[in-house]
Amino acid sequence: MAEVHVIGQIMGATGFSESSLFCKWGVHTGAAWKLLSGIREGQTQVDTPQVGDMAYWSHPIDLHFATKGLQGWPRLHLQVWSQDSFGRCQLAGYGFCYVPSSPGTHQLACPTWRPLGSWREQLARAFVGGGPQLLHGDTIYSGADRYRLHTAAGGTVHLEIGLLLRHFDRYGVEC
Amino acid sequence: MNPREEKVKIITEEFIENDEDANVGKRKKNSKVQRQLRKKQPPTTGPDKMVSEESHPGNQQEPAQDEPQTRLLSVTARRGPCSLPPIPSASRTGFAEFSMRERMREKLQAARSKAESALLQEIPTPRPRRLRSPPVKELETEFGTESGKEVGSTQQEDDFQSYSRVKFHVSARKIKSKPQVPPGFPSAEEAYNFFTFTFDPEPEEAGEKLKHQDGTDQEEEEGEEEPPAQEGANRMDEEELLHGKDAEDFLLGLDHTADEFLAVRRADYESAHVRLQREKEMLFIPSRLTVPTYKKLPENVQPRFLEDEGLYIGERPEVARTNQNIMENRLLMQEPVRWFGDDGRILALPNPIKPFPSRPPVLTQEQSIKAELETLYKKAVNYVHRSQHMIGSGDPSGNFQLDIDISGLIFTHHPCFSREHVLAAKLAQLYDQYLARHQRNKAKFLTDKLQALRNAVQTGLNPEKPHQSLDMIQKTINEYKSEIRQTRKLRDAEQERDRTLLKTIIKVWKEMKSLREFQRFTNTPLKLVLRKEKVDQKADEEAYEAEIQAEISELLEEHTEEYEQKMEEYRTSYQQWKAWKKAQRAKKKKKKQATEEHPEEETEEPYAEEDPVKPTPPEPTDRAVIEQQVRERAARSRRRPGEPTLLPELSLAGSVTPNDQCPRAEVWRREDVKRRSVHLKVLFNNKQVCRTASRQLGTDFRVHFGQIFNLQIFNWPESLTLQIYETVGHSSSILLAEVFLPIPETTVVTGRAPIEEVEFSSNQHATLDHEGVGSGVPFSFEADGSNQLILMTSGKVSHSVAWAIGENGIPLIPPLSQQNIGFRSALKRADAISSIGTSGVTDMKKLAKWAAESKLDPNDPNNAPLMQLISVATSGESYVPDFFRLEQLQQEFNFVSEEELNRSKRFRLLHLRSQHVPEFRNYKQIPVYDREIMEKVFQDYEKRLQDRNVIETKDHIDTHRAVVAKYLQQVRESVINRFLIAKQHFLLADLVVEEEVPNISILGLNLFKLAEQKRPLRPRRKGRKKVTAQNLSDGDIKLLVNIIRAYDLPVRKPTASKSQQPSRSSRTFREKHAASPDTRSPTHSADYPLGQVLVRPFVEVSFQRTICHTTTAEGPNPSWNEELELPFRAPNGDYSTASLQSVKDVVFINIFDEVLYDVLEDDRERGNGIHTRIERHWLGCVKIPFSTIYFQARIDGTFKIDTPPVLLGYSKEQNMIIERDFDSVRSLSEGSYITLFITIEPQLVPGESVREKFDSQEDEKLLQATEKFQAECALKFPKRQCLTTVIDISGKTVFITRYLKPLNPPQELLNVYPNNPQATAELVARYVSLIPFLPDTVSFAGLCDLWSTSDQFLDLLAGDEEEHAVLLCNYFLFLGKKAWLVMGNAIPEGPTAYVVTWEKSHYLIWNPCSGHFYGQFDTFCPLKNVGCLIGPDNIWFNIQQYDSPLRINFDITKPKLWKSFFSRSLPYPGLSSVQPEELIYQHTDKAVAAELQDSRIEKILKEKIMDWRPRHLTRWNRYCTSTLRHFLPLLESSQGEDVEDDHRAELLKQLGDYRFSGFPLHMPYSEMKPLIDAVYSTGVHNIDVPNVEFALAVYIHPYPKNVLSVWIYVASLIRNR
């Protein structure tokens, strides 16, 4: 019966080699969680930073969960995409982070990675764009063994998330 | 004075003071040390003095100067703690007198002498400095921890000493030994700061020096007094020498020799041997030899090897033997006990290093990548808008393909089956069954098995191998026997079934043959041939007999066994019974004795126990009986011996009688079959994806398709359905049945999939008028009609479904579950999960196998749970769940249960709100606690969920409307759901407001604007900025109503006027057309004297119960030009587009006449007081729905005022100025008009219709043509409405002309004026207008404009303009008129549909919603633009220059004026209509209408009026009410025209002494609310004259099909005095 409000924003991203970026995001929770209101996933606009390195999205996240247990604490998964000058989109990074568990405002920096692929694919990516993508997006947050995957580091997505917890103390969870 | 000298002086002074203070304090503590030091002091100071005096004999003053100094030091040193000499002041004065130079020189001298003496002392005790350093250090550290502060303070003091050079050196050394800083002494920091501040360069040097000194000082304290002290001095001196040299440079001209200070010594050397020796003393080098075990263990303990005892110890990390030995040796030296285990080895944890890398080499990555980690190279592609962009499911995971092969269809029954076909189908079915059975030949198999078992028993009974125990043999034989019994039973059943099947086949064939003979023709080519296979009679008989004998013997055996068993049972029970009997007898005896004593107890006893029945001995079995049984059974189920085996063979070799030899009925049947064709639709996930070609039904009722459909799919299919459609002739196809195909296994791929047959059956009922037996209809083969059969259409579809194989041979199957891919062997041992995959972990067998293979150490505690699990699982004892728990232990850690979570009212409310459930949408501020939420919040919602199908009449007055409302609700929901996805489709413009980039033309225009007038004479309206709905809240939106002027309002008539008009009950168009204006005018105008106010109208606008009104103007043509502002509140505060669209509120614009009554009671006061009462009389109203305003953004124009048919006390004043010329223009437009401008501030963006293509059953070519046509039209006249296709109520695109078709109006209406087509037309229009108006935008929340067919419209009894127009047009077509649907713009509706008819010489434009009609040249016609005309067979687009109906030509035959859709190039294909053949009208129940009228509407309205007058008493005048009630039917029959005067006269007669004001309202009936609103808007209830009385009468006139015309007469009466 405890409730969690996740209110915040995806501030933006830094450190990507691509410039026009946008982000698809989603929040994944366990079975014990119930979304009372808010939208679980979404996509930001494309931001092309004119000044500086950081692409700002300031994309709001406002979720209200009810939960009957701690398991499956909400986790955020992100996909950063870049749009090239032809308006084509390609993957720039996958990211994953847990929603913090202590109440208050949190600044999160979520590093991202992207699959590297074979040298052919790397070459193709360098010249004609596109790139290898995960066939199954849930690999981002599932506990599958990822060690077989060759990845390259992407940039960092910055998030600012405020957390409100309610009634956790009632069930013996200190926060 | 030299600055340097000055400084020095200060230091000395300072030092003296400090020194003494310090000494005083410190000595107390360290007096002992001091004393020891003092002993050493005299010899040193002595020579010191001497040297200084000797070396500088020339200086006379020196001794004097030196004296106090040295003395001071010595005194302080020697004296006890209490000494504080006065000398410092003296010395100070002394200092001042001497020149600084001399002083410095003297100091230098002293230093030198001292250094000399120190050196001299040092020589005899040379000590290697190097060797000394380690212990010093050690000590230092110890000290540092104990008295760090002391060190610090001594350091500070050392500073002083170095500054004051040699002189203070000694004393400084003493001071150093006193570690404590006494109070009053400047703190270390202060002092330090002071000095560092003044002498920048030196302190560092001093500091460095002092560090060394520290060591020495502390040494002193340790008690090694002598050598270190000298040592320290020695070192000091060396350093001092340096300073001395510095000083030398400084003090130029001073002569000295180096020898005095230097001593040459030998280099220190210690031989390596000595060193080693010494090291040996200190160091321990462990040996490399193995340590014997006994040393490592405690005394008298034998080593224990745990591993041998079976305990798990794990693998020890590998360490080189020598290292181990060294370690052991070393440990032995220290503490042997702690470090060694029981086995005498060093304790060690198990080796943490895995023998293999857990991160495997990635070279082979390409080959074996896990399915879920697969990546796919995607080209950079333009972003495709998808309705949902979710991360999880959003990315299309590739193309997968499902191949559906539909090979054919066979009907096992079809309505067109003849009797013979039915039999043939039966025969074929039986034959199939027979073939199947024959193939399996189970009987034979069972017979063989039986034989084998018997043999086994035989061999078992005569054992050839005697080594087996008898017990075993008996056991096996018993088992065999029971099996024999089972098998025999099975075989018998099989054989019997075979036989009956054969019999039925033959029987059916016989029936068929007889039928063919009877009907004298054959329909089917079926032919059954029975092949006889001869058998050897003798052998057969023998076999038969043998079989029977065997069976008999077996049975006998069985029976004897059974008998014996029973016998045994009998015996035991008999024994029991006997015993009981005995006991009973004994008891009885006892009882007899007992009864004598206690007779009362007797009765109860016998009932306590039940009498055991005496067992009966079982009957022995009789062989004859058994034999008979066996033989009977054999005869029944088996072929008789010698009887030939019958093998039926079905062939299609027979000939079918040709048509010409058949009777008529049969020929018809065959023709009917030919007309029928069948096609299949393939539905994937309930979506139609493809359909087969339509194939004709063959005479054998087989259809061959042979089509393969390749479905490219994304997701795992949920359902796969085939729909079988049958088409008869050219009519639309009928859905026969749906067949659900199983989704193939992932292993089934194309090429390997077998053709399967799926049976289907339809519940279709069909009766045919020919030989066909129909389906769902009973028929019989018998002549007398008995033994009836009911067959349903059924059949089989043969198909195959398989996954396609991709180019590289990979089946294109969506990933359903992760498949296991083999792993490298290295890993296999490593980790269970990585070797068998996560899914494998749940599979116990796999896990066990893996454990066995990898040789897991079962003793390893790490593996304990695994081993236990495996042992439990493989033992098979425990329950292995066959489910997979996704989140184990979830239950245990839950805070609350699922139910409790769901029970939370708050969560539920939040959830429902976020789901946009209508009841909770925009629900504001959900309470924080559950207890604050009332249970009743959900009541409505729950009730709605429950009552989804239950219709109740509480809210709606008659049941029909309740049904309709429910239906409408359901349609709405389904439509909303359907378009939900489409609604999420956004364009850039929906999200981003982009200001246009100014280009050169705009700039130019702006420049031009500069020259414009500031206040132009004719200002134009400028476009306003639109506001999106999201950032609005209550009070932001205002409705602006600008009332400009009105024309031709009715004017008052003096009540005295009794002019009578000839009443005309029936008129024709002609009359009305020509003669209406001038009939009344002269009389009316004559009634008024010039200058008298005819009417004082004002306008009141009410919207959402907010009321505003204008000022009062005068005259029948008033001009107000006033702007009224009304606030707008959206329902629930939801300002989203969808919500705004569904606002049902209506803007009422009421025109009232303000009447002043003189109420002055006393005539005498008339001279000095005015006492009037204002009364307002309703003249008429204009109603504009909010949705219209919302969609139009503004409404601008002149509207006809809806005036009541009878307005007592008023009449139309005829303007005499109007000349004859204009008369014709106004001919048809009698009535009052008002000019309005209405808009919303700020301007709202109306929701756009769905940009989505809909399914269509139209021909593709036609759809293309419509698109082309529309594009062409839009190119030429973008503003003109052009409509070719519309969406029907099920969401499909339909060509518009299909809606137009002559349809019959209710016969009642036609019967009213049988000879007057015009009147009939009017009546029909009136009927149509009586159907309530409900805009689609309201019902379908702006999704789209749905067109319902006329029967749907009449059933729903609600629709908007197009439904009305279509119905009206269809009626007119039926009446034989030339009628078209006009699509155009009208005020106030905006884009709408009207009807145009051709009346001999002129066109009439009909407003279908109001029933009014206008001439083409009527200026007040609300239709302003004409876009296109639609007829039943064509569409004409207006390509004339103008689009106003006044200026266009309606002659559609002229291709220059009207562009037609179907032309020579695209001829009309003869589209079938979507409308029904005929409309069926039910008579409305009059009783219901009457009940509605009296008890409901009237009652409710009366109650409402009383509610609206809370402060006053509302009196009802019954007499007047009854009068009015009589009058209302008259109004209905005359359609509210020209009864005014009769009515007035009658009223006057009856209510002569009342001042009466009132009027009848006429409305179509839909719900209660509009009626209430209408009555409210008239404001009758607003009269607050004390003695007012009211009258209210309701009349409902029922029209067919539940169309009700409601008349409400409201009046207020005031008694005249």
Coordinates of N, CA and C in Angstrom, one line a residue, chain B residues 1365-1441:
Chain B
A1365 N -31.0 15.0 -43.2 CA -31.1 15.3 -44.6 C -31.3 14.1 -45.4
V1366 N -30.5 13.0 -45.1 CA -30.6 11.8 -45.9 C -32.0 11.2 -45.8
L1367 N -32.6 11.2 -44.6 CA -33.9 10.7 -44.4 C -34.9 11.5 -45.2
L1368 N -34.8 12.8 -45.1 CA -35.7 13.7 -45.8 C -35.6 13.5 -47.3
C1369 N -34.4 13.4 -47.7 CA -34.2 13.3 -49.2 C -34.7 12.0 -49.6
N1370 N -34.6 10.9 -48.9 CA -35.1 9.6 -49.3 C -36.6 9.7 -49.3
Y1371 N -37.2 10.4 -48.4 CA -38.7 10.5 -48.4 C -39.1 11.2 -49.6
F1372 N -38.4 12.3 -49.9 CA -38.8 13.1 -51.1 C -38.7 12.3 -52.4
L1373 N -37.6 11.5 -52.4 CA -37.4 10.6 -53.6 C -38.6 9.6 -53.7
F1374 N -39.0 9.2 -52.5 CA -40.2 8.2 -52.5 C -41.4 8.9 -53.0
L1375 N -41.6 10.2 -52.6 CA -42.8 10.9 -53.0 C -42.7 11.3 -54.5
G1376 N -41.6 11.0 -55.1 CA -41.5 11.3 -56.6 C -41.0 12.6 -56.9
K1377 N -40.4 13.3 -55.9 CA -39.8 14.6 -56.2 C -38.4 14.3 -56.7
K1378 N -37.9 15.4 -57.3 CA -36.5 15.4 -57.7 C -35.8 16.0 -56.5
A1379 N -35.0 15.3 -55.8 CA -34.4 15.8 -54.6 C -32.9 15.4 -54.5
W1380 N -32.2 16.3 -54.0 CA -30.7 16.1 -53.8 C -30.3 16.5 -52.4
L1381 N -29.2 15.9 -52.0 CA -28.6 16.3 -50.8 C -27.7 17.5 -51.1
V1382 N -27.7 18.5 -50.4 CA -26.8 19.7 -50.6 C -25.8 19.7 -49.5
M1383 N -24.5 19.6 -49.9 CA -23.5 19.8 -48.8 C -23.0 21.2 -49.0
G1384 N -23.1 21.9 -47.9 CA -22.6 23.3 -47.9 C -22.5 23.8 -46.5
N1385 N -22.4 25.1 -46.5 CA -22.3 25.8 -45.2 C -23.5 26.6 -44.9
A1386 N -24.0 26.5 -43.7 CA -25.1 27.2 -43.3 C -24.9 27.9 -42.0
I1387 N -25.7 28.9 -41.7 CA -25.5 29.4 -40.3 C -26.7 29.0 -39.6
P1388 N -26.6 28.6 -38.3 CA -25.3 28.6 -37.6 C -24.6 27.3 -37.6
E1389 N -25.1 26.4 -38.4 CA -24.5 25.0 -38.2 C -23.1 24.9 -38.7
G1390 N -22.7 25.7 -39.7 CA -21.5 25.5 -40.4 C -21.6 24.4 -41.5
P1391 N -20.6 23.6 -41.7 CA -20.8 22.6 -42.8 C -21.9 21.7 -42.4
T1392 N -22.8 21.6 -43.4 CA -24.0 20.9 -43.0 C -24.6 20.2 -44.3
A1393 N -25.7 19.6 -44.1 CA -26.4 19.0 -45.3 C -27.8 19.5 -45.3
Y1394 N -28.2 20.0 -46.5 CA -29.6 20.4 -46.7 C -30.2 19.5 -47.8
V1395 N -31.4 19.8 -48.1 CA -32.1 19.1 -49.2 C -32.6 20.1 -50.1
V1396 N -32.4 19.8 -51.4 CA -32.9 20.7 -52.4 C -33.9 19.9 -53.2
T1397 N -35.1 20.5 -53.5 CA -36.1 19.8 -54.3 C -36.4 20.7 -55.5
W1398 N -36.8 20.1 -56.5 CA -37.3 20.8 -57.7 C -38.8 20.7 -57.7
E1399 N -39.4 21.9 -57.6 CA -40.8 22.0 -57.6 C -41.3 22.7 -58.9
K1400 N -41.5 21.9 -59.9 CA -42.0 22.4 -61.2 C -41.3 23.5 -61.7
S1401 N -41.3 24.7 -61.1 CA -40.7 25.8 -61.6 C -39.5 26.4 -60.8
H1402 N -39.5 26.0 -59.6 CA -38.4 26.6 -58.8 C -37.8 25.5 -57.8
Y1403 N -36.7 25.9 -57.3 CA -36.0 25.0 -56.3 C -36.4 25.4 -54.9
L1404 N -36.6 24.4 -54.1 CA -36.8 24.7 -52.7 C -35.6 24.1 -51.8
I1405 N -35.2 24.9 -50.9 CA -34.2 24.4 -50.0 C -34.8 24.1 -48.7
W1406 N -34.6 22.9 -48.2 CA -35.2 22.4 -47.0 C -34.1 22.3 -45.9
N1407 N -34.5 22.8 -44.8 CA -33.6 22.6 -43.6 C -34.2 21.4 -42.9
P1408 N -33.4 20.3 -43.0 CA -34.0 19.0 -42.5 C -34.2 19.0 -41.0
C1409 N -33.4 19.9 -40.3 CA -33.5 19.8 -38.8 C -34.7 20.6 -38.3
S1410 N -35.1 21.6 -39.0 CA -36.2 22.4 -38.5 C -37.4 22.2 -39.3
G1411 N -37.3 21.6 -40.4 CA -38.5 21.3 -41.3 C -38.9 22.5 -42.1
H1412 N -38.2 23.6 -42.0 CA -38.5 24.8 -42.7 C -38.0 24.6 -44.2
F1413 N -38.7 25.4 -45.0 CA -38.1 25.4 -46.4 C -38.1 26.8 -46.9
Y1414 N -37.2 27.0 -47.8 CA -36.9 28.3 -48.3 C -36.9 28.3 -49.8
G1415 N -37.2 29.4 -50.4 CA -37.1 29.4 -51.9 C -35.6 29.7 -52.2
Q1416 N -35.3 29.4 -53.4 CA -33.9 29.6 -53.8 C -33.4 31.0 -53.5
F1417 N -34.3 31.9 -53.7 CA -33.9 33.3 -53.7 C -34.3 34.0 -52.4
D1418 N -34.4 33.2 -51.4 CA -34.8 33.7 -50.1 C -33.5 34.2 -49.4
T1419 N -33.5 35.5 -49.1 CA -32.2 36.0 -48.5 C -32.0 35.5 -47.1
F1420 N -33.1 35.1 -46.5 CA -32.9 34.6 -45.1 C -32.7 33.1 -45.0
C1421 N -32.5 32.6 -46.1 CA -32.2 31.1 -46.1 C -30.9 30.9 -45.4
P1422 N -30.9 30.0 -44.4 CA -29.6 29.8 -43.6 C -28.5 29.2 -44.4
L1423 N -28.8 28.6 -45.5 CA -27.8 27.9 -46.3 C -27.0 29.0 -47.1
K1424 N -25.8 29.1 -46.9 CA -25.0 30.2 -47.5 C -24.1 29.8 -48.6
N1425 N -23.6 28.6 -48.5 CA -22.7 28.1 -49.6 C -23.2 26.8 -50.0
V1426 N -23.0 26.5 -51.3 CA -23.3 25.2 -51.8 C -22.0 24.6 -52.3
G1427 N -21.7 23.4 -51.8 CA -20.5 22.8 -52.2 C -20.8 21.7 -53.3
C1428 N -21.6 20.8 -52.9 CA -21.9 19.8 -53.9 C -23.3 19.3 -53.7
L1429 N -23.8 18.7 -54.7 CA -25.1 18.1 -54.7 C -24.9 16.6 -54.8
I1430 N -25.7 15.8 -54.0 CA -25.6 14.4 -54.1 C -26.9 13.8 -54.4
G1431 N -26.9 13.0 -55.4 CA -28.2 12.3 -55.8 C -28.0 10.8 -55.5
P1432 N -29.0 10.0 -55.8 CA -28.8 8.6 -55.5 C -27.8 7.9 -56.4
D1433 N -27.5 8.6 -57.5 CA -26.6 7.9 -58.5 C -25.4 8.7 -58.9
N1434 N -25.3 9.9 -58.3 CA -24.1 10.7 -58.8 C -23.8 11.8 -57.8
I1435 N -22.7 12.4 -57.9 CA -22.3 13.6 -57.1 C -21.9 14.7 -58.1
W1436 N -22.4 15.9 -57.8 CA -22.1 17.0 -58.6 C -21.4 18.1 -57.8
F1437 N -20.3 18.5 -58.2 CA -19.5 19.5 -57.5 C -19.8 20.8 -58.2
N1438 N -20.0 21.8 -57.3 CA -20.3 23.1 -57.8 C -19.0 23.8 -58.3
I1439 N -19.0 24.0 -59.6 CA -17.8 24.7 -60.2 C -18.2 26.0 -60.8
Q1440 N -19.3 26.6 -60.2 CA -19.6 27.9 -60.7 C -18.8 28.9 -59.9
Q1441 N -18.9 30.1 -60.4 CA -18.1 31.2 -59.7 C -18.5 31.4 -58.3

